[in-house]
Short mmCIF file of C-alpha atoms in Angstrom, two decimals:
data_model
loop_
_atom_site.label_atom_id
_atom_site.label_comp_id
_atom_site.label_asym_id
_atom_site.label_seq_id
_atom_site.Cartn_x
_atom_site.Cartn_y
_atom_site.Cartn_z
CA UNK B 1 21.05 5.06 -32.51
CA UNK B 2 19.26 1.69 -32.85
CA UNK B 3 19.73 -0.65 -29.83
CA UNK B 4 21.38 -3.83 -30.86
CA UNK B 5 20.92 -6.94 -28.63
CA UNK B 6 21.92 -10.56 -28.45
CA UNK B 7 18.59 -11.51 -29.89
CA UNK B 8 19.31 -9.81 -33.25
CA UNK B 9 21.97 -10.66 -35.77
CA UNK B 10 25.26 -8.84 -35.34
CA UNK B 11 28.45 -8.88 -37.21
CA UNK B 12 31.67 -10.65 -36.19
CA UNK B 13 33.27 -7.32 -35.33
CA UNK B 14 30.74 -6.25 -32.76
CA UNK B 15 30.97 -9.84 -31.11
CA UNK B 16 34.65 -9.67 -31.08
CA UNK B 17 34.60 -6.26 -29.49
CA UNK B 18 32.14 -7.54 -26.85
CA UNK B 19 34.25 -10.48 -26.01
CA UNK B 20 37.23 -8.34 -25.46
CA UNK B 21 35.28 -6.16 -23.22
CA UNK B 22 33.88 -9.10 -21.37
CA UNK B 23 37.32 -10.30 -20.67
CA UNK B 24 38.72 -6.97 -19.53
CA UNK B 25 36.00 -4.66 -18.29
CA UNK B 26 33.75 -7.14 -16.49
CA UNK B 27 36.76 -8.30 -14.37
CA UNK B 28 38.24 -4.81 -13.63
CA UNK B 29 34.99 -2.86 -13.53
CA UNK B 30 34.68 0.78 -14.39
CA UNK B 31 37.34 3.14 -13.29
CA UNK B 32 36.05 5.15 -10.16
CA UNK B 33 35.93 8.90 -10.68
CA UNK B 34 37.92 11.09 -8.58
CA UNK B 35 36.56 11.48 -4.97
CA UNK B 36 35.58 15.03 -3.96
CA UNK B 37 37.25 16.51 -0.99
CA UNK B 38 35.04 17.24 1.96
CA UNK B 39 34.76 21.02 2.90
CA UNK B 40 36.48 22.17 6.04
CA UNK B 41 33.29 23.20 7.79
CA UNK B 42 30.91 20.57 8.65
CA UNK B 43 27.09 20.87 8.60
CA UNK B 44 25.09 21.89 11.65
CA UNK B 45 23.97 19.17 13.88
CA UNK B 46 20.25 18.27 13.45
CA UNK B 47 18.03 19.17 16.37
CA UNK B 48 15.59 16.36 17.16
CA UNK B 49 12.21 17.25 18.69
CA UNK B 50 10.80 14.04 19.85
CA UNK B 51 6.96 13.53 19.85
CA UNK B 52 4.35 10.73 19.36
CA UNK B 53 4.57 8.88 16.07
CA UNK B 54 1.00 8.34 15.54
CA UNK B 55 -0.68 5.11 15.05
CA UNK B 56 -0.30 2.37 17.67
CA UNK B 57 1.09 3.30 20.97
CA UNK B 58 4.24 1.05 20.88
CA UNK B 59 6.67 3.05 23.09
CA UNK B 60 8.40 4.62 20.07
CA UNK B 61 8.85 8.34 19.53
CA UNK B 62 9.44 10.12 16.32
CA UNK B 63 11.51 13.17 15.11
CA UNK B 64 12.63 14.72 11.91
CA UNK B 65 16.34 15.36 11.16
CA UNK B 66 17.42 18.03 8.67
CA UNK B 67 20.58 17.02 6.83
CA UNK B 68 22.28 18.48 3.85
CA UNK B 69 20.95 17.42 0.51
CA UNK B 70 24.42 17.62 -0.83
CA UNK B 71 27.17 16.92 1.77
CA UNK B 72 29.66 18.98 -0.24
CA UNK B 73 27.44 22.07 0.64
CA UNK B 74 26.98 21.51 4.32
CA UNK B 75 25.05 24.69 4.86
CA UNK B 76 23.10 24.50 1.62
CA UNK B 77 19.67 22.97 0.99
CA UNK B 78 18.62 20.29 3.40
CA UNK B 79 16.46 17.14 3.18
CA UNK B 80 14.34 15.78 6.13
CA UNK B 81 14.90 12.34 7.47
CA UNK B 82 12.23 10.44 9.45
CA UNK B 83 13.74 9.07 12.68
CA UNK B 84 12.35 6.85 15.39
CA UNK B 85 13.52 5.61 18.76
CA UNK B 86 12.52 3.59 21.76
CA UNK B 87 14.47 4.28 24.85
CA UNK B 88 16.25 1.45 26.83
CA UNK B 89 13.72 -0.32 29.08
CA UNK B 90 16.31 -0.41 31.93
CA UNK B 91 17.87 3.22 32.16
CA UNK B 92 20.25 1.97 34.90
CA UNK B 93 21.78 -0.47 32.50
CA UNK B 94 21.82 1.79 29.40
CA UNK B 95 24.82 1.15 27.12
CA UNK B 96 24.03 3.56 24.29
CA UNK B 97 22.23 3.60 20.93
CA UNK B 98 21.54 0.49 18.78
CA UNK B 99 20.83 1.70 15.23
CA UNK B 100 18.93 -0.92 13.11
CA UNK B 101 19.31 -0.71 9.25
CA UNK B 102 17.04 -2.72 7.09
CA UNK B 103 17.69 -4.46 3.81
CA UNK B 104 16.75 -3.10 0.36
CA UNK B 105 17.67 -0.46 -0.48
CA UNK B 106 14.11 0.56 -0.32
CA UNK B 107 12.88 -0.67 2.95
CA UNK B 108 11.79 1.80 5.63
CA UNK B 109 14.11 1.93 8.65
CA UNK B 110 11.45 3.49 10.79
CA UNK B 111 9.12 0.55 10.22
CA UNK B 112 12.21 -1.93 10.49
CA UNK B 113 13.00 -0.63 14.13
CA UNK B 114 9.43 -0.54 15.24
CA UNK B 115 8.55 -4.03 13.69
CA UNK B 116 11.60 -5.67 14.96
CA UNK B 117 11.78 -4.36 18.55
CA UNK B 118 9.72 -7.14 20.18
CA UNK B 119 11.99 -9.83 18.37
CA UNK B 120 15.21 -8.40 19.92
CA UNK B 121 16.45 -10.21 22.97
CA UNK B 122 15.92 -8.46 26.28
CA UNK B 123 19.58 -7.95 26.75
CA UNK B 124 19.35 -5.39 23.93
CA UNK B 125 15.89 -3.99 24.74
CA UNK B 126 16.90 -3.26 28.13
CA UNK B 127 20.29 -1.75 27.56
CA UNK B 128 20.02 0.13 24.28
CA UNK B 129 17.93 3.03 22.83
CA UNK B 130 16.71 1.31 19.60
CA UNK B 131 16.75 3.72 16.62
CA UNK B 132 15.68 3.49 13.09
CA UNK B 133 15.40 6.07 10.32
CA UNK B 134 14.09 6.18 6.64
CA UNK B 135 17.24 6.84 4.50
CA UNK B 136 17.10 9.68 1.89
CA UNK B 137 14.85 8.72 -0.88
CA UNK B 138 12.81 6.21 1.00
CA UNK B 139 9.29 6.39 2.21
CA UNK B 140 8.85 9.34 4.75
CA UNK B 141 12.30 10.80 3.66
CA UNK B 142 11.51 11.84 0.15
CA UNK B 143 10.44 8.94 -1.81
CA UNK B 144 12.27 8.62 -5.13
CA UNK B 145 9.69 8.64 -8.03
CA UNK B 146 10.40 7.12 -11.49
CA UNK B 147 7.76 5.04 -13.32
CA UNK B 148 4.26 5.73 -11.88
CA UNK B 149 2.12 2.77 -10.75
CA UNK B 150 0.45 2.39 -14.07
CA UNK B 151 3.60 2.30 -16.02
CA UNK B 152 5.24 -0.17 -13.55
CA UNK B 153 2.17 -2.46 -13.57
CA UNK B 154 2.18 -2.45 -17.37
CA UNK B 155 5.81 -3.61 -17.48
CA UNK B 156 5.68 -6.35 -14.91
CA UNK B 157 2.24 -7.64 -16.29
CA UNK B 158 3.66 -7.85 -19.76
CA UNK B 159 6.89 -9.83 -18.54
CA UNK B 160 7.09 -13.60 -18.98
CA UNK B 161 8.67 -16.39 -17.01
CA UNK B 162 10.25 -17.88 -20.12
CA UNK B 163 11.07 -14.76 -22.19
CA UNK B 164 10.89 -15.27 -25.88
CA UNK B 165 12.92 -13.67 -28.80
CA UNK B 166 13.34 -9.95 -28.36
CA UNK B 167 13.28 -10.12 -24.56
CA UNK B 168 16.86 -8.65 -24.20
CA UNK B 169 16.02 -5.87 -26.55
CA UNK B 170 13.00 -5.03 -24.61
CA UNK B 171 14.84 -5.22 -21.21
CA UNK B 172 17.48 -2.64 -22.49
CA UNK B 173 14.73 -0.37 -23.96
CA UNK B 174 12.88 -0.55 -20.49
CA UNK B 175 16.10 0.23 -18.62
CA UNK B 176 16.47 3.29 -20.78
CA UNK B 177 12.81 4.30 -20.24
CA UNK B 178 13.08 3.85 -16.51
CA UNK B 179 16.26 5.80 -16.14
CA UNK B 180 14.70 8.62 -18.17
CA UNK B 181 11.63 8.66 -15.92
CA UNK B 182 13.87 8.71 -12.77
CA UNK B 183 15.65 11.87 -14.24
CA UNK B 184 12.24 13.53 -15.16
CA UNK B 185 10.54 12.90 -11.82
CA UNK B 186 13.43 12.88 -9.22
CA UNK B 187 16.29 14.58 -11.08
CA UNK B 188 17.09 17.01 -8.11
CA UNK B 189 17.38 14.06 -5.72
CA UNK B 190 18.98 11.24 -7.81
CA UNK B 191 22.59 12.37 -7.43
CA UNK B 192 22.36 12.50 -3.63
CA UNK B 193 20.85 9.05 -2.62
CA UNK B 194 24.22 7.14 -2.77
CA UNK B 195 25.47 5.31 0.29
CA UNK B 196 28.31 7.81 0.88
CA UNK B 197 25.90 10.43 1.74
CA UNK B 198 23.73 7.96 3.78
CA UNK B 199 26.70 7.12 5.91
CA UNK B 200 27.25 10.84 6.57
CA UNK B 201 23.69 11.16 7.58
CA UNK B 202 24.06 8.41 10.17
CA UNK B 203 27.04 10.27 11.73
CA UNK B 204 24.96 13.45 12.00
CA UNK B 205 22.20 11.23 13.71
CA UNK B 206 24.73 10.06 16.07
CA UNK B 207 25.82 13.57 16.99
CA UNK B 208 22.04 14.56 17.30
CA UNK B 209 21.49 11.81 19.70
CA UNK B 210 24.49 12.83 21.72
CA UNK B 211 26.47 9.70 21.34
CA UNK B 212 30.29 9.38 21.09
CA UNK B 213 29.94 5.98 19.33
CA UNK B 214 27.20 3.82 17.85
CA UNK B 215 26.27 0.17 17.92
CA UNK B 216 24.88 -0.96 14.65
CA UNK B 217 22.93 -3.95 13.22
CA UNK B 218 22.59 -3.92 9.42
CA UNK B 219 21.10 -6.67 7.39
CA UNK B 220 21.49 -7.32 3.56
CA UNK B 221 21.83 -3.86 1.99
CA UNK B 222 22.02 -2.55 5.54
CA UNK B 223 25.44 -4.37 5.82
CA UNK B 224 26.73 -2.24 2.99
CA UNK B 225 25.58 0.91 4.68
CA UNK B 226 27.38 -0.24 7.85
CA UNK B 227 30.53 -0.99 5.82
CA UNK B 228 30.59 2.44 4.31
CA UNK B 229 29.80 4.04 7.76
CA UNK B 230 32.78 2.24 9.34
CA UNK B 231 34.92 3.13 6.53
CA UNK B 232 34.27 6.80 6.85
CA UNK B 233 33.86 6.98 10.73
CA UNK B 234 35.95 4.00 12.12
CA UNK B 235 36.42 5.61 15.46
CA UNK B 236 32.63 5.96 15.95
CA UNK B 237 31.74 2.28 15.85
CA UNK B 238 31.28 0.80 19.30
CA UNK B 239 29.98 -2.52 17.86
CA UNK B 240 28.73 -3.47 14.59
CA UNK B 241 27.10 -6.65 13.14
CA UNK B 242 26.72 -6.95 9.38
CA UNK B 243 24.29 -9.76 8.41
CA UNK B 244 23.83 -11.10 4.85
CA UNK B 245 26.90 -9.08 3.96
CA UNK B 246 28.04 -7.54 0.61
CA UNK B 247 31.42 -7.90 -0.97
CA UNK B 248 31.78 -4.11 -1.10
CA UNK B 249 34.42 -3.87 -3.69
CA UNK B 250 32.62 -6.14 -6.20
CA UNK B 251 29.27 -4.47 -5.44
CA UNK B 252 30.45 -1.00 -6.17
CA UNK B 253 33.24 -1.41 -8.54
CA UNK B 254 32.80 -4.67 -10.47
CA UNK B 255 29.13 -4.90 -10.78
CA UNK B 256 28.67 -7.33 -13.58
CA UNK B 257 30.82 -9.86 -11.62
CA UNK B 258 28.76 -9.19 -8.50
CA UNK B 259 25.39 -9.63 -10.51
CA UNK B 260 26.70 -12.97 -12.02
CA UNK B 261 27.39 -14.39 -8.56
CA UNK B 262 23.88 -13.32 -7.34
CA UNK B 263 22.15 -14.86 -10.10
CA UNK B 264 24.13 -18.06 -9.48
CA UNK B 265 23.31 -17.92 -5.73
CA UNK B 266 19.60 -17.48 -6.39
CA UNK B 267 19.29 -20.34 -8.87
CA UNK B 268 21.40 -22.75 -6.79
CA UNK B 269 19.07 -22.19 -3.85
CA UNK B 270 15.88 -22.72 -5.94
CA UNK B 271 17.59 -25.72 -7.30
CA UNK B 272 18.23 -27.13 -3.84
CA UNK B 273 14.60 -26.65 -2.91
CA UNK B 274 13.39 -28.51 -6.03
CA UNK B 275 15.88 -31.28 -5.45
CA UNK B 276 14.53 -31.57 -1.90
CA UNK B 277 10.97 -31.84 -3.38
CA UNK B 278 12.20 -34.57 -5.66
CA UNK B 279 13.52 -36.64 -2.67
CA UNK B 280 10.46 -35.69 -0.43
CA UNK B 281 7.57 -35.84 -2.59
CA UNK B 282 4.90 -36.21 0.20
CA UNK B 283 6.19 -33.41 2.21
CA UNK B 284 6.69 -31.03 -0.68
CA UNK B 285 3.57 -32.05 -2.74
CA UNK B 286 4.72 -30.44 -5.89
CA UNK B 287 6.03 -32.18 -9.18
CA UNK B 288 5.23 -35.81 -8.48
CA UNK B 289 8.96 -36.60 -8.18
CA UNK B 290 9.94 -34.44 -11.20
CA UNK B 291 9.76 -30.98 -9.70
CA UNK B 292 12.21 -29.29 -11.99
CA UNK B 293 10.28 -30.27 -15.17
CA UNK B 294 7.03 -29.35 -13.48
CA UNK B 295 8.40 -25.90 -12.61
CA UNK B 296 9.37 -25.24 -16.14
CA UNK B 297 6.06 -26.49 -17.43
CA UNK B 298 4.25 -24.21 -14.88
CA UNK B 299 6.00 -21.08 -15.90
CA UNK B 300 5.19 -21.81 -19.56
CA UNK B 301 1.48 -22.60 -18.70
CA UNK B 302 1.09 -19.39 -16.75
CA UNK B 303 2.85 -17.38 -19.61
CA UNK B 304 0.34 -18.88 -22.13
CA UNK B 305 -2.78 -18.58 -19.99
CA UNK B 306 -2.25 -16.15 -16.99
CA UNK B 307 -4.41 -16.49 -13.93
CA UNK B 308 -6.43 -13.35 -13.47
CA UNK B 309 -6.07 -12.37 -9.66
CA UNK B 310 -8.59 -10.61 -7.49
CA UNK B 311 -7.01 -7.22 -8.41
CA UNK B 312 -7.79 -7.94 -12.07
CA UNK B 313 -4.15 -8.15 -12.93
CA UNK B 314 -2.48 -11.27 -14.61
CA UNK B 315 -0.25 -13.64 -12.83
CA UNK B 316 2.19 -15.14 -15.31
CA UNK B 317 5.29 -17.18 -15.23
CA UNK B 318 7.10 -13.96 -14.41
CA UNK B 319 5.02 -13.38 -11.30
CA UNK B 320 5.91 -16.95 -10.18
CA UNK B 321 9.54 -16.26 -10.58
CA UNK B 322 9.38 -12.76 -8.97
CA UNK B 323 7.69 -14.14 -5.87
CA UNK B 324 9.80 -17.17 -5.52
CA UNK B 325 12.92 -14.95 -5.66
CA UNK B 326 11.93 -13.35 -2.45
CA UNK B 327 10.25 -16.16 -0.63
CA UNK B 328 13.17 -18.63 -1.08
CA UNK B 329 15.03 -16.30 1.35
CA UNK B 330 13.03 -17.73 4.31
CA UNK B 331 15.13 -20.93 4.32
CA UNK B 332 14.28 -24.61 4.73
CA UNK B 333 11.41 -24.08 7.19
CA UNK B 334 9.21 -22.57 4.28
CA UNK B 335 9.92 -25.33 1.81
CA UNK B 336 6.82 -27.22 2.36
CA UNK B 337 4.67 -24.05 2.00
CA UNK B 338 6.56 -23.27 -1.25
CA UNK B 339 5.53 -26.69 -2.52
CA UNK B 340 2.04 -26.13 -1.34
CA UNK B 341 1.99 -22.74 -3.11
CA UNK B 342 3.44 -24.17 -6.31
CA UNK B 343 0.78 -26.99 -6.28
CA UNK B 344 -1.93 -24.30 -5.86
CA UNK B 345 -0.66 -22.27 -8.65
CA UNK B 346 -0.43 -25.52 -10.81
CA UNK B 347 -4.26 -25.85 -10.14
CA UNK B 348 -4.90 -22.18 -10.76
CA UNK B 349 -5.98 -21.44 -7.14
CA UNK B 350 -5.02 -18.71 -4.88
CA UNK B 351 -1.31 -18.84 -4.01
CA UNK B 352 1.09 -16.21 -2.59
CA UNK B 353 3.35 -17.07 -5.44
CA UNK B 354 0.71 -15.57 -7.92
CA UNK B 355 0.63 -12.11 -6.28
CA UNK B 356 1.65 -9.49 -8.76
CA UNK B 357 3.89 -6.67 -7.42
CA UNK B 358 1.77 -4.01 -5.76
CA UNK B 359 2.16 -0.17 -5.69
CA UNK B 360 3.96 -0.61 -2.33
CA UNK B 361 6.26 -3.02 -4.17
CA UNK B 362 6.97 -0.36 -6.89
CA UNK B 363 7.99 2.15 -4.26
CA UNK B 364 10.41 -0.34 -2.92
CA UNK B 365 11.71 -1.41 -6.40
CA UNK B 366 12.12 2.24 -7.52
CA UNK B 367 14.39 3.04 -4.72
CA UNK B 368 16.11 -0.31 -4.96
CA UNK B 369 17.15 0.46 -8.59
CA UNK B 370 17.96 4.30 -8.07
CA UNK B 371 20.32 3.78 -5.10
CA UNK B 372 22.17 0.88 -6.70
CA UNK B 373 22.56 2.90 -9.93
CA UNK B 374 24.04 5.68 -7.86
CA UNK B 375 26.38 3.38 -5.88
CA UNK B 376 27.54 1.39 -8.72
CA UNK B 377 29.31 2.27 -12.06
CA UNK B 378 28.83 -0.18 -14.82
CA UNK B 379 31.16 -0.20 -17.69
CA UNK B 380 29.57 1.63 -20.71
CA UNK B 381 28.63 -0.06 -23.82
CA UNK B 382 25.41 -1.77 -25.08
CA UNK B 383 27.26 -4.66 -26.66
CA UNK B 384 28.79 -5.61 -23.22
CA UNK B 385 25.49 -5.14 -21.52
CA UNK B 386 23.62 -7.47 -23.91
CA UNK B 387 26.41 -10.12 -23.81
CA UNK B 388 26.72 -10.22 -20.07
CA UNK B 389 22.98 -9.87 -19.23
CA UNK B 390 22.20 -12.56 -21.63
CA UNK B 391 25.07 -14.75 -20.19
CA UNK B 392 23.91 -14.30 -16.58
CA UNK B 393 20.36 -15.26 -17.55
CA UNK B 394 21.47 -18.38 -19.36
CA UNK B 395 23.67 -19.40 -16.52
CA UNK B 396 20.87 -19.47 -14.07
CA UNK B 397 18.03 -21.17 -15.99
CA UNK B 398 15.39 -21.68 -13.36
CA UNK B 399 14.92 -17.78 -12.63
CA UNK B 400 17.63 -16.01 -14.42
CA UNK B 401 15.84 -15.44 -17.75
CA UNK B 402 12.59 -14.11 -16.10
CA UNK B 403 14.42 -11.83 -13.70
CA UNK B 404 17.42 -10.80 -15.79
CA UNK B 405 15.41 -10.14 -18.94
CA UNK B 406 12.50 -8.53 -17.10
CA UNK B 407 11.83 -4.79 -16.37
CA UNK B 408 13.85 -3.07 -13.68
CA UNK B 409 12.96 -4.48 -10.31
CA UNK B 410 15.36 -5.97 -7.82
CA UNK B 411 19.17 -6.28 -7.38
CA UNK B 412 19.84 -8.86 -10.22
CA UNK B 413 18.56 -6.90 -13.12
CA UNK B 414 19.64 -3.26 -12.65
CA UNK B 415 22.37 -3.33 -15.34
CA UNK B 416 19.98 -2.32 -18.21
CA UNK B 417 19.01 0.84 -16.23
CA UNK B 418 22.30 1.60 -14.54
CA UNK B 419 24.43 1.36 -17.73
CA UNK B 420 22.05 4.06 -19.06
CA UNK B 421 21.89 6.17 -15.88
CA UNK B 422 22.78 9.83 -16.66
CA UNK B 423 22.66 11.32 -13.16
CA UNK B 424 25.74 12.40 -11.62
CA UNK B 425 27.01 10.33 -8.54
CA UNK B 426 28.66 12.67 -5.96
CA UNK B 427 27.13 10.59 -3.21
CA UNK B 428 28.69 7.26 -4.21
CA UNK B 429 31.41 6.05 -1.84
CA UNK B 430 34.78 5.70 -3.54
CA UNK B 431 37.18 5.09 -0.65
CA UNK B 432 38.87 2.07 1.15
CA UNK B 433 36.55 -0.36 2.96
CA UNK B 434 39.18 -1.40 5.49
CA UNK B 435 37.70 0.76 8.25
CA UNK B 436 41.23 0.94 9.83
CA UNK B 437 41.14 1.70 13.56
CA UNK B 438 37.58 0.56 13.96
CA UNK B 439 36.43 -1.68 16.86
CA UNK B 440 35.85 -5.38 15.86
CA UNK B 441 33.12 -5.62 13.33
CA UNK B 442 31.18 -9.05 13.27
CA UNK B 443 30.18 -10.37 9.77
CA UNK B 444 27.34 -12.88 9.54
CA UNK B 445 27.28 -15.20 6.42
CA UNK B 446 24.78 -17.87 5.64
CA UNK B 447 26.21 -20.67 3.48
CA UNK B 448 23.17 -21.15 1.27
CA UNK B 449 22.02 -17.48 1.12
CA UNK B 450 20.06 -17.01 -2.18
CA UNK B 451 20.36 -13.16 -2.18
CA UNK B 452 23.80 -12.29 -0.59
CA UNK B 453 26.21 -15.06 -1.48
CA UNK B 454 28.18 -16.55 1.42
CA UNK B 455 31.49 -15.77 -0.35
CA UNK B 456 30.51 -11.92 -0.03
CA UNK B 457 30.52 -12.37 3.80
CA UNK B 458 33.91 -14.16 3.56
CA UNK B 459 35.28 -11.42 1.35
CA UNK B 460 33.96 -8.60 3.64
CA UNK B 461 35.44 -10.14 6.78
CA UNK B 462 38.75 -10.33 5.14
CA UNK B 463 38.47 -6.70 3.75
CA UNK B 464 37.86 -5.08 7.03
CA UNK B 465 40.85 -4.49 9.21
CA UNK B 466 39.06 -5.90 12.28
CA UNK B 467 36.43 -8.17 10.74
CA UNK B 468 35.37 -11.41 12.42
CA UNK B 469 33.23 -13.89 10.30
CA UNK B 470 30.55 -15.97 12.04
CA UNK B 471 29.11 -18.65 9.73
CA UNK B 472 25.45 -20.11 9.66
CA UNK B 473 25.37 -23.43 7.65
CA UNK B 474 21.79 -23.10 6.32
CA UNK B 475 19.67 -22.09 3.50
CA UNK B 476 18.01 -18.72 3.49
CA UNK B 477 19.01 -14.98 3.59
CA UNK B 478 20.59 -13.55 6.72
CA UNK B 479 21.21 -15.29 9.98
CA UNK B 480 20.22 -13.26 13.08
CA UNK B 481 17.35 -14.81 14.87
CA UNK B 482 16.96 -17.61 12.33
CA UNK B 483 19.65 -19.43 14.58
CA UNK B 484 19.67 -19.61 18.33
CA UNK B 485 23.49 -20.15 18.09
CA UNK B 486 24.10 -16.99 15.90
CA UNK B 487 21.58 -14.89 17.90
CA UNK B 488 23.31 -15.74 21.23
CA UNK B 489 26.70 -15.03 19.85
CA UNK B 490 25.73 -11.85 18.09
CA UNK B 491 23.75 -10.50 20.88
CA UNK B 492 26.63 -11.35 23.34
CA UNK B 493 28.90 -9.24 21.20
CA UNK B 494 26.56 -6.32 20.97
CA UNK B 495 25.95 -6.32 24.66
CA UNK B 496 29.37 -7.06 26.04
CA UNK B 497 31.84 -6.73 23.01
CA UNK B 498 32.90 -10.35 23.48
CA UNK B 499 33.48 -11.91 19.90
CA UNK B 500 32.72 -15.47 18.82
CA UNK B 501 35.87 -17.55 18.39
CA UNK B 502 37.37 -17.53 14.95
CA UNK B 503 35.92 -20.13 12.60
CA UNK B 504 32.72 -20.65 14.55
CA UNK B 505 30.00 -22.25 12.54
CA UNK B 506 26.38 -22.43 13.68
CA UNK B 507 24.18 -25.24 12.11
CA UNK B 508 20.92 -25.23 13.80
CA UNK B 509 18.53 -24.15 11.00
CA UNK B 510 14.91 -25.00 11.48
CA UNK B 511 14.25 -28.12 9.24
CA UNK B 512 11.21 -28.40 6.86
CA UNK B 513 7.99 -29.13 8.89
CA UNK B 514 4.69 -30.52 7.48
CA UNK B 515 2.26 -27.71 6.44
CA UNK B 516 -0.11 -26.85 9.26
CA UNK B 517 2.54 -27.11 12.07
CA UNK B 518 2.48 -23.31 12.19
CA UNK B 519 -0.40 -21.12 12.96
CA UNK B 520 0.23 -19.30 9.82
CA UNK B 521 2.44 -20.04 6.89
CA UNK B 522 5.54 -17.77 6.64
CA UNK B 523 5.67 -15.41 3.70
CA UNK B 524 8.49 -13.01 2.58
CA UNK B 525 7.11 -9.58 1.36
CA UNK B 526 9.77 -7.42 -0.32
CA UNK B 527 8.14 -4.18 1.01
CA UNK B 528 8.40 -5.28 4.65
CA UNK B 529 11.81 -6.01 6.22
CA UNK B 530 11.81 -7.34 9.85
CA UNK B 531 14.06 -9.26 12.20
CA UNK B 532 12.20 -12.53 12.83
CA UNK B 533 11.28 -13.81 16.17
CA UNK B 534 13.59 -16.49 17.29
CA UNK B 535 11.85 -19.93 17.26
#
């Protein structure tokens, strides 16, 4: 059947059907399928044989946990999960295990724990065994494969910052091709990479570690993992901090509405940065007082005449939009560096905003799409897909067209692949998110978050039976260790279970500083998640 898109003429009947579907389906989401009952006999507890990790001797040790591939078959085929830990520095004060879960999906939890340990306050390093793991389908735990590097590079190199006619049709076609490649290359694994299974893996790790309860810090996508874990195992939560939180119901059950809010948050954050440039021309250094116009002109100029990078690949307006999507997450302190990088791109000089996605990026983006297509059920129908993807892109003019009408990459543009996803979803979580009976759960929300909108944190805190919201009034993605106020309150809660007062707002974001004040400019790399060192 021929794909029809909003770029091509369509009859009034098709558009009428699409509008009806928009009004009903997008608000209600797809009807969840029936949940599968758990078998009476649980899986065997993994045996963790700890040993050296290899590489730098940083005090961590590593092991492999064998868990069921399909938790409906607890004694069936298994999948190995890479696990790491560093024991509490002060055994006499040991409280238990603190599991760190990174963003993504697609980031390595092993790397997250090892790279973040030094940034943790001493109160946590002294009293907790810090644990991380690569969740199923990620890195050392059976990397999901879809497009190969050559196919992915061709798709992103051909994308444009200002897509022209036919872009929506191409995005839908690429979504179908990506989904088909996932089925071909990872078909046996795809049904089982969802967060419902991921949470069950965590509880097996808890048991393997010999702990009655867990303390948990999850950021960005890790907040959804924590939410699902608490929902399934509420009595196993000692303390939990969910940073850069998801609204779980919208994310899983009303995905078009969730995507629309994410597009809006991203564009609003970029808009606030460009408005700051307009009022602080000397500190920003880009746009000569008209940065929005200059940004649009730069995207078009790079599309028309891409910069050839050291790797030989082109940097287009799409490359600029893609990199800005991730780097805007660092908050106000990076704004002068973004201005400098935009000015360098304008002069066709080396700039971290002109770095095409790499093979390491492709590994991250592959899992990012595959897990979200497993967790989320988009309403079927290409007319609805075309209408809503086109509407989301148009409503977020700074980055929306480039990201929304580009190939499958990050959260915002998964709809073209997920609508055409053919794998079963037995590992998708379909229960209540209330986590009834759990210990108090601290939810961190940043008011200007470009990636996980602040209203998601508000919604999650209200959804959880024992949720408590802590607000960071700032730009940027996530809050822990970006704010001394947030860090002190969240650390105190993890260490002593003392919650911040209801309605607490922290407002101590690091302001923009002239370029050169730092030893090195900050840079957000989508393949490497890490808790920042508190400044």
